[in-house]
Amino acid sequence: MKHATIIPTRWTRADALKVNENDPTTTQPLVPADFPVMSDTVFIWDTMPLRTLDGTVVSVNGWSVIFTLTADRRPHDPQFINADGRYDIKRDWEDRHGHARICYWYSRTGKDWIFGGRVMAEGVSPTTREWAGTPILLNNNGDIDLYYTCVTPGATIAKVRGQVVTSQSGVELRGFTQVKALFEADGTYYQTEAQNATWNFRDPSPFIDPKDGKLYMVFEGNVAGERGTHEVGANELGLVPPGHEHVGGARYQVGCIGLAVAKDLNGDEWELLPPLVTAVGVNDQTERPHYVFQDNKYYLFTISHKFTYADGITGPDGVYGFVGDHLFGPYTPMNASGLVLGNPPSQPFQTYSHCVMPNGLVTSFIDSVPTAGGDYRIGGTEAPTVRIVLKGDRSFVQEAYDYGYIPPMRDVVLSQ
């Protein structure tokens, strides 16, 4: 397949220097320390609302469905019991990634979620960890393709097909028994484990380009090349002011938003394309990229951390975004810096893994919220939903809603 030439947009150090962590129009409201927890038995973090390939968040027969990265809370596991006999929830929370599984929840109200259980039975996924992706409702028969990340050994973008079945009392997922590997990092466009032992390659988000009708996918990657060999030159610096020319060890931060195109709308065969956005010398993680199509523009969102920024620049944990008129770019950083919605400085780790939906609602999970006496409370639950407004290359926080409020944009009546 032939495609238009992609010249990656560089998220520059000069762009990142414009990040303002005290701008109220790009700051998430404070989450109170007395937040409710949706489950006493599992932690949840990355949330993946069921949607169609145009991005529409859907319900089925009146039931909203979300998928989440999930791990059991283990209050009786000896390794998480302190010397005083008390459960150390903080250590348990930090250990969750090693036993992450994808589970689902359903609701009649778009909140008040009911736990449905595992999507795939134990042993179906070929690797030890199931990491984030995107569930796609394919038709009114209830067929779902779950694109996700198989991790350890390696990192592989994969999909598994199943079906959603509803009743008056709830939702059941069936199938999801045959995982199909799609692609891995190639070492030409995207860094491999051989090039960097701590490489990033995950978080598939497929979509139909509204202009050409083809099936594409964005994902998190790192720019290909041996670790430490990347150059942070004039193009990566941007128009920095005097005193910001020296970048320290910034060559180790090489995040990018990757792109692939499918052979056809079945999504079984894919071709890797060059990255859409690179962050060489700026940030090492551009997690969970996804699109919102609005006003004939392409809004490309990603999430990143304060701790993954390169030497000499910083920004909050939260959502970053880029906007362009065409899929292949060029893109402009939102709000001049790229920051769209960041945690407040007083609670820098309160939420993460934001997902911007086409209706402007943004969902995320609660990580940790400060409490009295310098301590903090672990979340592992849905955060309050926030609405943002997109106006050209600017965004504005408008209001906050209830915890885990993810209403459908459209209800799909199944034919089954």
Tab-separated table of C-alpha atoms in Angstrom:
chain	number	residue	atom	x	y	z
A	1	MET	CA	0.000	0.000	0.000
A	2	LYS	CA	1.180	3.501	-0.800
A	3	HIS	CA	0.481	6.424	1.489
A	4	ALA	CA	1.175	10.122	1.589
A	5	THR	CA	4.556	10.996	3.043
A	6	ILE	CA	4.464	11.391	6.819
A	7	ILE	CA	6.829	13.944	8.290
A	8	PRO	CA	6.492	13.580	12.066
A	9	THR	CA	5.542	16.680	14.008
A	10	ARG	CA	8.124	17.413	16.686
A	11	TRP	CA	6.904	18.259	20.157
A	12	THR	CA	9.824	20.536	20.961
A	13	ARG	CA	11.501	21.594	24.168
A	14	ALA	CA	10.429	25.157	23.405
A	15	ASP	CA	6.810	23.975	23.281
A	16	ALA	CA	7.180	22.184	26.611
A	17	LEU	CA	8.718	25.263	28.236
A	18	LYS	CA	5.337	26.947	27.732
A	19	VAL	CA	3.584	24.459	30.045
A	20	ASN	CA	1.828	26.391	32.822
A	21	GLU	CA	0.847	24.156	35.715
A	22	ASN	CA	-1.090	27.022	37.354
A	23	ASP	CA	-3.378	27.830	34.425
A	24	PRO	CA	-6.946	27.162	35.659
A	25	THR	CA	-8.194	26.584	32.106
A	26	THR	CA	-5.991	23.493	31.806
A	27	THR	CA	-6.042	22.252	35.430
A	28	GLN	CA	-8.210	19.415	36.659
A	29	PRO	CA	-10.354	20.272	39.703
A	30	LEU	CA	-9.191	18.942	43.055
A	31	VAL	CA	-10.339	15.450	44.001
A	32	PRO	CA	-11.338	15.315	47.700
A	33	ALA	CA	-9.690	12.737	49.951
A	34	ASP	CA	-13.070	11.220	50.926
A	35	PHE	CA	-13.726	9.884	47.419
A	36	PRO	CA	-15.857	6.718	47.058
A	37	VAL	CA	-14.311	3.436	45.876
A	38	MET	CA	-16.220	1.396	43.278
A	39	SER	CA	-14.835	-1.943	44.522
A	40	ASP	CA	-13.289	-3.197	47.752
A	41	THR	CA	-11.922	-6.295	46.025
A	42	VAL	CA	-10.153	-4.966	42.900
A	43	PHE	CA	-8.092	-1.982	41.839
A	44	ILE	CA	-8.929	-0.413	38.484
A	45	TRP	CA	-6.932	2.068	36.458
A	46	ASP	CA	-6.900	2.555	32.659
A	47	THR	CA	-10.555	2.782	31.577
A	48	MET	CA	-11.645	1.888	28.032
A	49	PRO	CA	-15.250	2.812	27.168
A	50	LEU	CA	-16.913	0.650	24.520
A	51	ARG	CA	-17.033	2.643	21.296
A	52	THR	CA	-17.342	2.403	17.541
A	53	LEU	CA	-14.559	3.055	15.038
A	54	ASP	CA	-15.623	6.697	14.616
A	55	GLY	CA	-15.021	7.239	18.338
A	56	THR	CA	-18.663	7.302	19.448
A	57	VAL	CA	-19.106	5.954	22.985
A	58	VAL	CA	-22.025	3.522	22.830
A	59	SER	CA	-24.339	1.553	25.063
A	60	VAL	CA	-25.968	-1.727	24.007
A	61	ASN	CA	-29.668	-2.257	24.648
A	62	GLY	CA	-29.477	0.511	27.236
A	63	TRP	CA	-26.422	-0.895	29.043
A	64	SER	CA	-23.208	1.113	29.151
A	65	VAL	CA	-20.051	-1.023	29.138
A	66	ILE	CA	-16.493	-0.113	30.090
A	67	PHE	CA	-13.320	-2.192	30.123
A	68	THR	CA	-10.618	-1.533	32.742
A	69	LEU	CA	-7.151	-2.671	33.667
A	70	THR	CA	-7.835	-4.533	36.871
A	71	ALA	CA	-5.901	-6.247	39.650
A	72	ASP	CA	-7.082	-7.982	42.800
A	73	ARG	CA	-6.644	-6.128	46.047
A	74	ARG	CA	-4.691	-8.517	48.278
A	75	PRO	CA	-5.251	-7.473	51.900
A	76	HIS	CA	-4.460	-10.961	53.223
A	77	ASP	CA	-1.321	-11.628	51.170
A	78	PRO	CA	1.640	-11.893	53.610
A	79	GLN	CA	3.884	-9.854	51.294
A	80	PHE	CA	1.630	-6.835	51.833
A	81	ILE	CA	1.225	-7.183	55.596
A	82	ASN	CA	3.418	-4.791	57.606
A	83	ALA	CA	5.217	-5.659	60.833
A	84	ASP	CA	2.297	-4.190	62.798
A	85	GLY	CA	-0.083	-6.647	61.092
A	86	ARG	CA	-1.788	-4.067	58.927
A	87	TYR	CA	-2.389	-4.279	55.190
A	88	ASP	CA	-0.043	-2.051	53.153
A	89	ILE	CA	-2.341	-0.913	50.357
A	90	LYS	CA	0.351	1.360	48.940
A	91	ARG	CA	2.743	-1.498	48.178
A	92	ASP	CA	-0.116	-3.581	46.801
A	93	TRP	CA	-1.104	-0.716	44.490
A	94	GLU	CA	2.447	-0.242	43.238
A	95	ASP	CA	2.660	-3.959	42.417
A	96	ARG	CA	-0.546	-4.039	40.323
A	97	HIS	CA	1.018	-3.866	36.831
A	98	GLY	CA	2.578	-7.301	37.195
A	99	HIS	CA	-0.821	-8.997	37.416
A	100	ALA	CA	-2.962	-6.652	35.309
A	101	ARG	CA	-5.992	-8.206	33.642
A	102	ILE	CA	-8.736	-6.649	31.515
A	103	CYS	CA	-12.173	-6.790	33.125
A	104	TYR	CA	-15.503	-5.218	32.262
A	105	TRP	CA	-18.267	-3.327	34.040
A	106	TYR	CA	-21.801	-2.385	33.050
A	107	SER	CA	-24.369	0.199	34.088
A	108	ARG	CA	-27.830	1.529	33.261
A	109	THR	CA	-26.898	5.052	34.326
A	110	GLY	CA	-23.420	5.641	32.896
A	111	LYS	CA	-22.097	5.426	36.471
A	112	ASP	CA	-22.766	3.114	39.470
A	113	TRP	CA	-20.796	0.406	37.665
A	114	ILE	CA	-21.471	-3.312	38.222
A	115	PHE	CA	-18.466	-5.634	37.995
A	116	GLY	CA	-18.759	-8.205	35.194
A	117	GLY	CA	-15.447	-10.035	35.615
A	118	ARG	CA	-12.635	-11.057	33.273
A	119	VAL	CA	-12.925	-10.481	29.524
A	120	MET	CA	-10.536	-13.347	28.691
A	121	ALA	CA	-10.270	-16.485	30.764
A	122	GLU	CA	-6.936	-17.168	32.423
A	123	GLY	CA	-4.488	-18.571	29.872
A	124	VAL	CA	-6.157	-17.132	26.771
A	125	SER	CA	-3.793	-14.183	26.488
A	126	PRO	CA	-0.344	-15.460	25.432
A	127	THR	CA	1.652	-13.243	27.793
A	128	THR	CA	1.628	-12.691	31.546
A	129	ARG	CA	0.092	-9.219	31.487
A	130	GLU	CA	-2.876	-7.686	29.712
A	131	TRP	CA	-2.336	-3.968	29.184
A	132	ALA	CA	-4.549	-1.255	27.782
A	133	GLY	CA	-6.149	-0.895	24.389
A	134	THR	CA	-9.583	-0.210	22.918
A	135	PRO	CA	-12.840	-2.217	22.709
A	136	ILE	CA	-14.704	-1.677	19.423
A	137	LEU	CA	-18.377	-2.565	18.865
A	138	LEU	CA	-18.410	-3.806	15.273
A	139	ASN	CA	-22.109	-4.207	14.500
A	140	ASN	CA	-25.604	-4.614	15.913
A	141	ASN	CA	-24.973	-8.338	16.375
A	142	GLY	CA	-22.930	-7.393	19.432
A	143	ASP	CA	-19.539	-8.427	18.037
A	144	ILE	CA	-16.594	-6.730	19.747
A	145	ASP	CA	-12.945	-6.537	18.764
A	146	LEU	CA	-10.797	-5.807	21.805
A	147	TYR	CA	-7.458	-4.384	20.693
A	148	TYR	CA	-4.974	-4.556	23.564
A	149	THR	CA	-1.302	-5.008	24.510
A	150	CYS	CA	0.247	-8.387	25.306
A	151	VAL	CA	3.225	-7.781	27.610
A	152	THR	CA	6.036	-9.990	28.959
A	153	PRO	CA	7.636	-11.599	27.206
A	154	GLY	CA	7.974	-8.757	24.710
A	155	ALA	CA	5.213	-6.340	23.772
A	156	THR	CA	2.753	-7.183	21.027
A	157	ILE	CA	-0.281	-5.314	19.743
A	158	ALA	CA	-3.075	-7.880	19.503
A	159	LYS	CA	-6.816	-8.271	19.285
A	160	VAL	CA	-9.382	-10.758	20.473
A	161	ARG	CA	-12.987	-11.040	19.281
A	162	GLY	CA	-16.045	-11.770	21.374
A	163	GLN	CA	-19.659	-10.783	21.779
A	164	VAL	CA	-21.743	-8.757	24.195
A	165	VAL	CA	-25.068	-10.243	25.293
A	166	THR	CA	-27.591	-8.354	27.390
A	167	SER	CA	-30.616	-9.191	29.494
A	168	GLN	CA	-32.947	-7.210	31.711
A	169	SER	CA	-30.641	-7.897	34.651
A	170	GLY	CA	-27.189	-7.372	33.180
A	171	VAL	CA	-24.459	-7.849	30.587
A	172	GLU	CA	-22.414	-10.909	29.680
A	173	LEU	CA	-19.359	-11.145	27.439
A	174	ARG	CA	-18.906	-14.352	25.460
A	175	GLY	CA	-16.095	-15.653	23.298
A	176	PHE	CA	-12.805	-13.771	23.584
A	177	THR	CA	-10.949	-17.070	23.287
A	178	GLN	CA	-8.649	-16.594	20.258
A	179	VAL	CA	-5.991	-13.874	20.449
A	180	LYS	CA	-4.531	-12.689	17.152
A	181	ALA	CA	-1.097	-11.029	17.256
A	182	LEU	CA	-0.988	-7.999	14.931
A	183	PHE	CA	2.474	-6.417	15.091
A	184	GLU	CA	5.461	-5.512	17.255
A	185	ALA	CA	8.027	-2.709	17.205
A	186	ASP	CA	10.183	-2.925	14.080
A	187	GLY	CA	13.454	-1.203	15.039
A	188	THR	CA	13.149	1.062	11.974
A	189	TYR	CA	10.388	3.436	13.012
A	190	TYR	CA	9.870	2.199	16.576
A	191	GLN	CA	12.407	1.255	19.213
A	192	THR	CA	12.628	-2.414	20.150
A	193	GLU	CA	13.570	-4.127	23.390
A	194	ALA	CA	16.939	-4.976	21.823
A	195	GLN	CA	17.552	-1.240	21.307
A	196	ASN	CA	16.301	-0.247	24.756
A	197	ALA	CA	15.441	-2.599	27.618
A	198	THR	CA	12.860	-0.080	28.904
A	199	TRP	CA	11.231	0.630	25.560
A	200	ASN	CA	7.540	1.533	25.252
A	201	PHE	CA	5.216	-0.089	22.711
A	202	ARG	CA	1.558	-0.392	23.696
A	203	ASP	CA	-1.965	1.090	23.892
A	204	PRO	CA	-3.582	0.480	20.476
A	205	SER	CA	-6.440	2.781	19.486
A	206	PRO	CA	-7.989	1.984	16.069
A	207	PHE	CA	-10.197	4.415	14.148
A	208	ILE	CA	-11.666	5.139	10.738
A	209	ASP	CA	-10.200	8.250	9.139
A	210	PRO	CA	-13.275	10.405	8.408
A	211	LYS	CA	-11.659	11.717	5.224
A	212	ASP	CA	-10.276	8.632	3.466
A	213	GLY	CA	-12.399	5.915	5.129
A	214	LYS	CA	-9.422	3.661	5.911
A	215	LEU	CA	-8.779	1.866	9.179
A	216	TYR	CA	-5.785	3.196	11.114
A	217	MET	CA	-4.390	2.774	14.597
A	218	VAL	CA	-2.394	5.045	16.872
A	219	PHE	CA	-0.279	3.650	19.702
A	220	GLU	CA	2.506	4.591	22.104
A	221	GLY	CA	6.069	3.999	20.977
A	222	ASN	CA	9.629	5.245	21.219
A	223	VAL	CA	11.598	6.535	18.228
A	224	ALA	CA	13.789	3.734	16.837
A	225	GLY	CA	17.504	3.678	17.619
A	226	GLU	CA	19.912	2.439	20.255
A	227	ARG	CA	19.278	3.960	23.651
A	228	GLY	CA	21.339	7.108	24.172
A	229	THR	CA	22.214	7.616	20.489
A	230	HIS	CA	19.454	10.096	19.625
A	231	GLU	CA	20.437	13.705	19.016
A	232	VAL	CA	18.577	16.669	20.442
A	233	GLY	CA	19.301	19.209	17.721
A	234	ALA	CA	17.780	22.474	16.590
A	235	ASN	CA	14.585	20.824	15.378
A	236	GLU	CA	14.049	19.117	18.725
A	237	LEU	CA	14.947	22.235	20.692
A	238	GLY	CA	12.648	24.627	18.873
A	239	LEU	CA	12.915	28.344	19.553
A	240	VAL	CA	14.300	28.117	23.075
A	241	PRO	CA	15.401	31.277	24.909
A	242	PRO	CA	19.016	31.867	25.971
A	243	GLY	CA	20.138	29.520	28.724
A	244	HIS	CA	18.062	26.583	27.510
A	245	GLU	CA	20.367	25.289	24.802
A	246	HIS	CA	22.001	22.698	27.076
A	247	VAL	CA	19.823	19.626	27.467
A	248	GLY	CA	21.695	17.328	29.845
A	249	GLY	CA	20.630	13.711	29.392
A	250	ALA	CA	17.560	14.551	27.281
A	251	ARG	CA	18.691	12.189	24.501
A	252	TYR	CA	17.274	9.316	26.572
A	253	GLN	CA	13.683	10.609	26.286
A	254	VAL	CA	12.383	9.569	22.861
A	255	GLY	CA	8.616	9.078	23.113
A	256	CYS	CA	6.392	9.131	20.048
A	257	ILE	CA	2.829	8.570	18.892
A	258	GLY	CA	2.928	5.765	16.354
A	259	LEU	CA	0.654	4.997	13.419
A	260	ALA	CA	-0.320	1.858	11.523
A	261	VAL	CA	-2.776	1.250	8.676
A	262	ALA	CA	-4.869	-1.863	8.109
A	263	LYS	CA	-5.027	-3.716	4.816
A	264	ASP	CA	-8.828	-3.522	5.008
A	265	LEU	CA	-11.610	-2.823	7.488
A	266	ASN	CA	-11.284	-6.300	9.030
A	267	GLY	CA	-8.202	-5.123	10.909
A	268	ASP	CA	-6.372	-8.451	10.652
A	269	GLU	CA	-3.304	-7.250	8.722
A	270	TRP	CA	-1.427	-4.034	9.487
A	271	GLU	CA	1.459	-1.989	8.113
A	272	LEU	CA	3.592	0.192	10.364
A	273	LEU	CA	3.926	3.828	9.282
A	274	PRO	CA	6.255	6.564	10.603
A	275	PRO	CA	5.273	8.296	13.855
A	276	LEU	CA	2.819	11.186	13.771
A	277	VAL	CA	4.378	13.063	16.709
A	278	THR	CA	7.834	12.658	18.230
A	279	ALA	CA	9.049	13.891	21.621
A	280	VAL	CA	12.802	13.342	21.336
A	281	GLY	CA	14.485	15.332	24.100
A	282	VAL	CA	11.111	16.157	25.659
A	283	ASN	CA	9.352	13.115	27.107
A	284	ASP	CA	9.742	9.338	27.107
A	285	GLN	CA	6.079	8.367	27.368
A	286	THR	CA	3.136	9.251	25.134
A	287	GLU	CA	0.649	6.767	26.518
A	288	ARG	CA	-2.855	5.844	25.341
A	289	PRO	CA	-3.023	8.112	22.250
A	290	HIS	CA	-6.501	8.589	20.786
A	291	TYR	CA	-8.435	10.893	18.480
A	292	VAL	CA	-11.409	13.208	18.630
A	293	PHE	CA	-12.663	14.437	15.260
A	294	GLN	CA	-14.358	17.814	15.520
A	295	ASP	CA	-14.892	20.863	13.276
A	296	ASN	CA	-13.091	19.080	10.427
A	297	LYS	CA	-9.964	18.854	12.602
A	298	TYR	CA	-7.939	15.978	14.013
A	299	TYR	CA	-7.470	16.286	17.770
A	300	LEU	CA	-4.789	13.807	18.850
A	301	PHE	CA	-4.573	13.263	22.606
A	302	THR	CA	-2.055	11.398	24.731
A	303	ILE	CA	-1.201	11.125	28.427
A	304	SER	CA	2.135	11.558	30.110
A	305	HIS	CA	3.871	11.898	33.458
A	306	LYS	CA	5.942	14.508	35.216
A	307	PHE	CA	8.648	11.920	35.908
A	308	THR	CA	9.048	10.986	32.216
A	309	TYR	CA	9.991	14.515	31.117
A	310	ALA	CA	13.564	15.136	30.026
A	311	ASP	CA	16.172	17.168	31.925
A	312	GLY	CA	15.438	20.887	32.080
A	313	ILE	CA	11.686	20.778	31.361
A	314	THR	CA	8.645	19.591	33.271
A	315	GLY	CA	4.899	19.331	33.201
A	316	PRO	CA	2.079	17.724	35.179
A	317	ASP	CA	0.665	14.237	34.933
A	318	GLY	CA	-2.284	14.564	32.595
A	319	VAL	CA	-3.555	14.939	29.029
A	320	TYR	CA	-1.518	16.465	26.228
A	321	GLY	CA	-2.865	17.200	22.778
A	322	PHE	CA	-2.068	18.180	19.211
A	323	VAL	CA	-4.393	19.411	16.474
A	324	GLY	CA	-4.125	19.277	12.694
A	325	ASP	CA	-6.202	19.532	9.548
A	326	HIS	CA	-5.059	16.179	8.154
A	327	LEU	CA	-4.344	12.760	9.622
A	328	PHE	CA	-0.681	12.837	8.585
A	329	GLY	CA	-0.207	16.327	10.000
A	330	PRO	CA	1.401	18.700	10.537
A	331	TYR	CA	0.117	19.096	14.099
A	332	THR	CA	0.144	22.087	16.438
A	333	PRO	CA	0.539	21.592	20.205
A	334	MET	CA	-2.672	22.493	21.991
A	335	ASN	CA	-2.504	25.666	24.072
A	336	ALA	CA	0.964	26.327	22.583
A	337	SER	CA	2.573	23.866	25.028
A	338	GLY	CA	0.643	20.645	24.410
A	339	LEU	CA	-0.938	20.608	27.893
A	340	VAL	CA	-4.707	20.090	27.823
A	341	LEU	CA	-5.622	18.904	31.329
A	342	GLY	CA	-3.104	18.499	34.138
A	343	ASN	CA	-3.261	17.640	37.814
A	344	PRO	CA	-3.156	20.612	40.192
A	345	PRO	CA	0.274	21.291	41.759
A	346	SER	CA	-1.094	20.636	45.255
A	347	GLN	CA	-2.203	17.130	44.217
A	348	PRO	CA	0.225	16.144	41.462
A	349	PHE	CA	-0.702	12.438	41.407
A	350	GLN	CA	-4.444	12.599	42.002
A	351	THR	CA	-5.524	11.241	38.594
A	352	TYR	CA	-4.099	9.643	35.464
A	353	SER	CA	-4.889	7.772	32.236
A	354	HIS	CA	-7.357	10.308	30.922
A	355	CYS	CA	-9.529	9.439	27.934
A	356	VAL	CA	-11.051	12.353	26.000
A	357	MET	CA	-14.378	11.435	24.420
A	358	PRO	CA	-15.989	13.157	21.400
A	359	ASN	CA	-18.610	14.810	23.639
A	360	GLY	CA	-15.857	16.626	25.545
A	361	LEU	CA	-16.088	14.432	28.634
A	362	VAL	CA	-12.783	13.190	30.066
A	363	THR	CA	-12.598	10.111	32.262
A	364	SER	CA	-9.610	9.067	34.393
A	365	PHE	CA	-8.750	7.034	37.499
A	366	ILE	CA	-7.746	8.186	40.977
A	367	ASP	CA	-4.131	7.360	41.788
A	368	SER	CA	-3.354	9.014	45.129
A	369	VAL	CA	-4.785	12.013	46.974
A	370	PRO	CA	-3.031	13.809	49.874
A	371	THR	CA	-4.554	13.497	53.332
A	372	ALA	CA	-3.919	15.209	56.660
A	373	GLY	CA	-0.481	14.876	58.215
A	374	GLY	CA	1.414	14.533	54.969
A	375	ASP	CA	0.049	11.093	54.144
A	376	TYR	CA	-1.976	10.102	51.056
A	377	ARG	CA	-4.867	7.827	50.141
A	378	ILE	CA	-4.671	5.276	47.320
A	379	GLY	CA	-7.484	5.273	44.788
A	380	GLY	CA	-7.627	2.494	42.224
A	381	THR	CA	-11.091	3.700	41.277
A	382	GLU	CA	-12.829	6.034	38.833
A	383	ALA	CA	-12.178	9.769	39.170
A	384	PRO	CA	-14.741	12.533	38.680
A	385	THR	CA	-15.426	13.080	34.988
A	386	VAL	CA	-14.453	16.490	33.614
A	387	ARG	CA	-15.772	18.307	30.570
A	388	ILE	CA	-13.415	20.273	28.340
A	389	VAL	CA	-14.266	22.507	25.378
A	390	LEU	CA	-12.116	22.485	22.232
A	391	LYS	CA	-11.822	25.715	20.249
A	392	GLY	CA	-9.271	25.539	17.456
A	393	ASP	CA	-5.887	24.947	19.057
A	394	ARG	CA	-7.139	25.902	22.536
A	395	SER	CA	-8.945	23.931	25.227
A	396	PHE	CA	-10.851	24.989	28.337
A	397	VAL	CA	-11.977	23.126	31.445
A	398	GLN	CA	-15.696	23.714	31.812
A	399	GLU	CA	-17.120	21.608	34.650
A	400	ALA	CA	-16.827	18.426	36.693
A	401	TYR	CA	-19.324	15.588	37.064
A	402	ASP	CA	-19.789	12.531	39.253
A	403	TYR	CA	-17.200	9.806	39.796
A	404	GLY	CA	-16.912	7.492	36.795
A	405	TYR	CA	-19.628	9.248	34.797
A	406	ILE	CA	-19.280	7.847	31.272
A	407	PRO	CA	-22.652	8.310	29.536
A	408	PRO	CA	-23.253	6.825	26.096
A	409	MET	CA	-23.441	9.101	23.092
A	410	ARG	CA	-25.645	6.583	21.283
A	411	ASP	CA	-27.529	3.407	22.174
A	412	VAL	CA	-27.141	0.411	19.855
A	413	VAL	CA	-30.086	-1.959	19.793
A	414	LEU	CA	-28.751	-5.459	19.173
A	415	SER	CA	-30.442	-7.776	16.694
A	416	GLN	CA	-29.723	-10.900	18.731
